Short mmCIF file of N, CA and C in Angstrom, two decimals:
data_model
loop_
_atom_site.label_atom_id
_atom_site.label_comp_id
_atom_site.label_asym_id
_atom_site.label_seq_id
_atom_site.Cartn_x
_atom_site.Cartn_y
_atom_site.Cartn_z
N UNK R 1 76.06 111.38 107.30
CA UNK R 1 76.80 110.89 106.15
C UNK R 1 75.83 110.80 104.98
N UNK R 2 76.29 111.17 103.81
CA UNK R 2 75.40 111.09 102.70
C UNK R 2 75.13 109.75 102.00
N UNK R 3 73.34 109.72 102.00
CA UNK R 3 73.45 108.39 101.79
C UNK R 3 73.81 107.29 100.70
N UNK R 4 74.72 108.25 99.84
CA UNK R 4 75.74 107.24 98.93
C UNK R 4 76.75 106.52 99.21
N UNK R 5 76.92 106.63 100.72
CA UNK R 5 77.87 106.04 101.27
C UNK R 5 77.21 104.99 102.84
N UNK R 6 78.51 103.86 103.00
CA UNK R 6 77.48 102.90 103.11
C UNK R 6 79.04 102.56 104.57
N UNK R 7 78.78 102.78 105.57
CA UNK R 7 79.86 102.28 106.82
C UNK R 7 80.46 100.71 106.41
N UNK R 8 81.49 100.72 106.32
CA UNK R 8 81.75 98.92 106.19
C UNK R 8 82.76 98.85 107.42
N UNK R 9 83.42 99.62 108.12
CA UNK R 9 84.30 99.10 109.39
C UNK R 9 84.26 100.18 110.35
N UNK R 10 84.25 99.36 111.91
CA UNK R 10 84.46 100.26 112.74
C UNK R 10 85.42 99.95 113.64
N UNK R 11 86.82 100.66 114.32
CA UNK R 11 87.56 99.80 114.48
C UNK R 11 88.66 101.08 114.95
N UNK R 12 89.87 100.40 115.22
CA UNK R 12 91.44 100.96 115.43
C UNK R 12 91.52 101.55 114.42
N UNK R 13 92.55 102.75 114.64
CA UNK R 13 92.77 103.61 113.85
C UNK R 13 94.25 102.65 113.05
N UNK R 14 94.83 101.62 113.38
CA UNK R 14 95.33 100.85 112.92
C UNK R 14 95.13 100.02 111.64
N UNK R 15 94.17 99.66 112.47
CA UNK R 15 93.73 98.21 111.21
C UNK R 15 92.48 99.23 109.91
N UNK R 16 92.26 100.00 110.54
CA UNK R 16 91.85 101.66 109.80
C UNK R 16 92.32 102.01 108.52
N UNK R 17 93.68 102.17 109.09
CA UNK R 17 94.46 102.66 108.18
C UNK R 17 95.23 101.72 106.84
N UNK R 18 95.11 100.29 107.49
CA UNK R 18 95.48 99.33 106.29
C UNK R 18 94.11 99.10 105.32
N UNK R 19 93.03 98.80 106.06
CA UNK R 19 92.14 98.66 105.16
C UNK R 19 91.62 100.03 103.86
N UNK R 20 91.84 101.12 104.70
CA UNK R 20 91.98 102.52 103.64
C UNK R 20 93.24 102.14 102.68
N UNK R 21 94.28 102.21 103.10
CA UNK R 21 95.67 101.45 101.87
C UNK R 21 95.06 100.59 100.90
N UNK R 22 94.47 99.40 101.55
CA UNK R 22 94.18 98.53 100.88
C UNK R 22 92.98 98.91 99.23
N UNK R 23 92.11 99.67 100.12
CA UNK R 23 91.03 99.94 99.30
C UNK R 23 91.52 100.76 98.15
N UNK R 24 92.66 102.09 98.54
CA UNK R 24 92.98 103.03 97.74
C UNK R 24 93.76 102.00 96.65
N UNK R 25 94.45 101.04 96.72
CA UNK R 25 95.50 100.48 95.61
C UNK R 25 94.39 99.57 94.67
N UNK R 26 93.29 99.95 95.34
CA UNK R 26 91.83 99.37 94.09
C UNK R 26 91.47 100.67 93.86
N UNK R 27 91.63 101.58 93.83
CA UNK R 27 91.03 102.80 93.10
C UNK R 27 89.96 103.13 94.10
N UNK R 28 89.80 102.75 95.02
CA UNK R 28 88.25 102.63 96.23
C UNK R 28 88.72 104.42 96.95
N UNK R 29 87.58 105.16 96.37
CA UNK R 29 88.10 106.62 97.67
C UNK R 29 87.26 106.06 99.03
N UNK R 30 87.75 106.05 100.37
CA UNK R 30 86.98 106.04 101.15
C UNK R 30 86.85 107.21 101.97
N UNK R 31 86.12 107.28 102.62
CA UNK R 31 85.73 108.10 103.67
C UNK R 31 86.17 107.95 105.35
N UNK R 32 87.05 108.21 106.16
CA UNK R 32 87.38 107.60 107.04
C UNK R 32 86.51 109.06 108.33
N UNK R 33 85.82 108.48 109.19
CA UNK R 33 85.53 109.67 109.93
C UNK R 33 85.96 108.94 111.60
N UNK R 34 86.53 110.06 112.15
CA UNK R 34 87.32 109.69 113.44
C UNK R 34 86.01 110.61 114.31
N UNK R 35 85.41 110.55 115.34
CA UNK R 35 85.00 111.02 116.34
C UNK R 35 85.64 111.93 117.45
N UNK R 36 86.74 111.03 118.03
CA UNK R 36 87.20 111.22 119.08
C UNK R 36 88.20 112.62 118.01
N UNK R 37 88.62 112.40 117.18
CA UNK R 37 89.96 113.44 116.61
C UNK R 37 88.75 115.02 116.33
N UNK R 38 87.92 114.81 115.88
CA UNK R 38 86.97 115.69 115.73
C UNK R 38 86.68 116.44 116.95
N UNK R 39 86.38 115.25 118.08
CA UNK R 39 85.88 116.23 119.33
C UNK R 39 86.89 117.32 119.81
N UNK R 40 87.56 116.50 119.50
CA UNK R 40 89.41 117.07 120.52
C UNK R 40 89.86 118.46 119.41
N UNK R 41 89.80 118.03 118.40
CA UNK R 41 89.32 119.62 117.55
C UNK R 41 88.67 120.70 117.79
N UNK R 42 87.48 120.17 118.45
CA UNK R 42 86.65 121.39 118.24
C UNK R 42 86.56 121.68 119.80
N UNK R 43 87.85 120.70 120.71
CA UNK R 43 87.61 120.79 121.94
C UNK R 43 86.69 120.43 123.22
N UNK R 44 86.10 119.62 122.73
CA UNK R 44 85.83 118.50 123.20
C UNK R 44 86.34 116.99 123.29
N UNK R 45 85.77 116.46 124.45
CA UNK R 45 86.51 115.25 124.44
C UNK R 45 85.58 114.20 124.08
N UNK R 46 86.14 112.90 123.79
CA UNK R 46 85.05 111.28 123.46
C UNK R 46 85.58 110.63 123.91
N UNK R 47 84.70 109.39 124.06
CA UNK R 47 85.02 108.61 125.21
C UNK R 47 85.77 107.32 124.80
N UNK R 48 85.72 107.31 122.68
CA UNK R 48 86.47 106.18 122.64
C UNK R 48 87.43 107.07 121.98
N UNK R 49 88.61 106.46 122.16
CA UNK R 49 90.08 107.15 121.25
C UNK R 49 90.17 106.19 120.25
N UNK R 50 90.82 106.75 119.18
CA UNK R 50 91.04 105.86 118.18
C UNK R 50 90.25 104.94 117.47
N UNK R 51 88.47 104.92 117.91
CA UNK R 51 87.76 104.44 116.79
C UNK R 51 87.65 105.35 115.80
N UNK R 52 87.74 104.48 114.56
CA UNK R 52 87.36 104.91 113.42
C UNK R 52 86.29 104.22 112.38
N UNK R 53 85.88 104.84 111.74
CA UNK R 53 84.37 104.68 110.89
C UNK R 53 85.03 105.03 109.58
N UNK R 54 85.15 103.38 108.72
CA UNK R 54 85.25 104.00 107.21
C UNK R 54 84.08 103.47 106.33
N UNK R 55 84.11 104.63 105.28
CA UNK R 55 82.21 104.59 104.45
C UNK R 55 83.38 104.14 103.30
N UNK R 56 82.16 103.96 102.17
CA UNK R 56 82.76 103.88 100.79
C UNK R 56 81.33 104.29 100.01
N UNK R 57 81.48 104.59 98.88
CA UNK R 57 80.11 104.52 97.99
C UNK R 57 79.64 103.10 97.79
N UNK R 58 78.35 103.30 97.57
CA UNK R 58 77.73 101.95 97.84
C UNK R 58 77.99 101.17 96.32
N UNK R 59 78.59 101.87 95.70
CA UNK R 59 78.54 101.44 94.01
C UNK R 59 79.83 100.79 94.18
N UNK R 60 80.56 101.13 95.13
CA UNK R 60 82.00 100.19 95.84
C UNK R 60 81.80 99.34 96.50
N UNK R 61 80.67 98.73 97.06
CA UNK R 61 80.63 97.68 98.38
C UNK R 61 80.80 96.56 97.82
N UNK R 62 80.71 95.97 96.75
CA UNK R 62 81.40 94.48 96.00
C UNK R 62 82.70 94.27 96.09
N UNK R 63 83.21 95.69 95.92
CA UNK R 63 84.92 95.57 95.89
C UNK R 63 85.42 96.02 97.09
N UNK R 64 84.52 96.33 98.04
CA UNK R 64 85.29 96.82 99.54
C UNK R 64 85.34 95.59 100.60
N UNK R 65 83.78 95.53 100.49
CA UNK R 65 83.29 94.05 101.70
C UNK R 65 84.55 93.07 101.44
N UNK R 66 84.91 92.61 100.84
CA UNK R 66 86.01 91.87 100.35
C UNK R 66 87.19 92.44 100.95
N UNK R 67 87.83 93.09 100.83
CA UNK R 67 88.83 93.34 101.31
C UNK R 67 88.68 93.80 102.97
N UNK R 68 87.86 94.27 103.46
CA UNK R 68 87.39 94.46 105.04
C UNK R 68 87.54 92.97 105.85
N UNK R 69 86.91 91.94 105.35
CA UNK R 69 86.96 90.79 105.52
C UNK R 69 88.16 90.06 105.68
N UNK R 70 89.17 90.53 104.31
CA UNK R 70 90.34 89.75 104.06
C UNK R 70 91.15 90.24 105.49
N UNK R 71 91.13 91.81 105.36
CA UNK R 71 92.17 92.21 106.43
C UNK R 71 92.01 91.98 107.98
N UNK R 72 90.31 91.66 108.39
CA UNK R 72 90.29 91.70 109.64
C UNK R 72 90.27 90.01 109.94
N UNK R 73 90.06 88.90 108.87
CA UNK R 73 90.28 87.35 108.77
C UNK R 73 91.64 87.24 108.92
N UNK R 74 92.44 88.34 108.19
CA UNK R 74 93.99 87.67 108.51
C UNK R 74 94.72 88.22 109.96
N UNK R 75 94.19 89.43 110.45
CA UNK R 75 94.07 90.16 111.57
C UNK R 75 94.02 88.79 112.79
N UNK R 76 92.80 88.23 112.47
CA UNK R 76 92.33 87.42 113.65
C UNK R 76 93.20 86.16 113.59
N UNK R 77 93.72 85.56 112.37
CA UNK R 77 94.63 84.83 112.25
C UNK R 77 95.63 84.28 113.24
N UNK R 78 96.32 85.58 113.36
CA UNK R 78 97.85 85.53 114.10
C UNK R 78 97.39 85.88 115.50
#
């Protein structure tokens, strides 16, 4: 990964996908990289399904860390 970009979650392709929503309705592009969807692409298999790895630029991590937090604090909530 290029190092302008900085991992802030690793996780369900679920709670994945809200925190990417979340980020995009702040203007945030992220980067979401799946492993397991990659292997199974190129035909290979991995051993976790459905983790996912999202980056952001590091010039975003004030306005991301924040919302990673919010979604997986209210996550743990319920």
């Amino acid at each position: 990964m290029d190092s302008d970009y900085k991992k802030i979650y690793t996780g369900s392709f679920i709670i994945a996908q809200l925190i990417v929503d979340k980020l995009e309705a702040l203007g945030i592009s992220a980067i979401v990289k799946d492993e397991s969807e990659s292997g199974r692409l190129a035909g290979f298999g991995a051993s976790i399904s459905g983790s996912q790895d999202i980056y952001v630029n590091i010039e975003e991590l004030p306005e991301a860390i924040p919302i990673v937090e919010s979604v997986t604090s209210e996550l743990e909530a319920h």
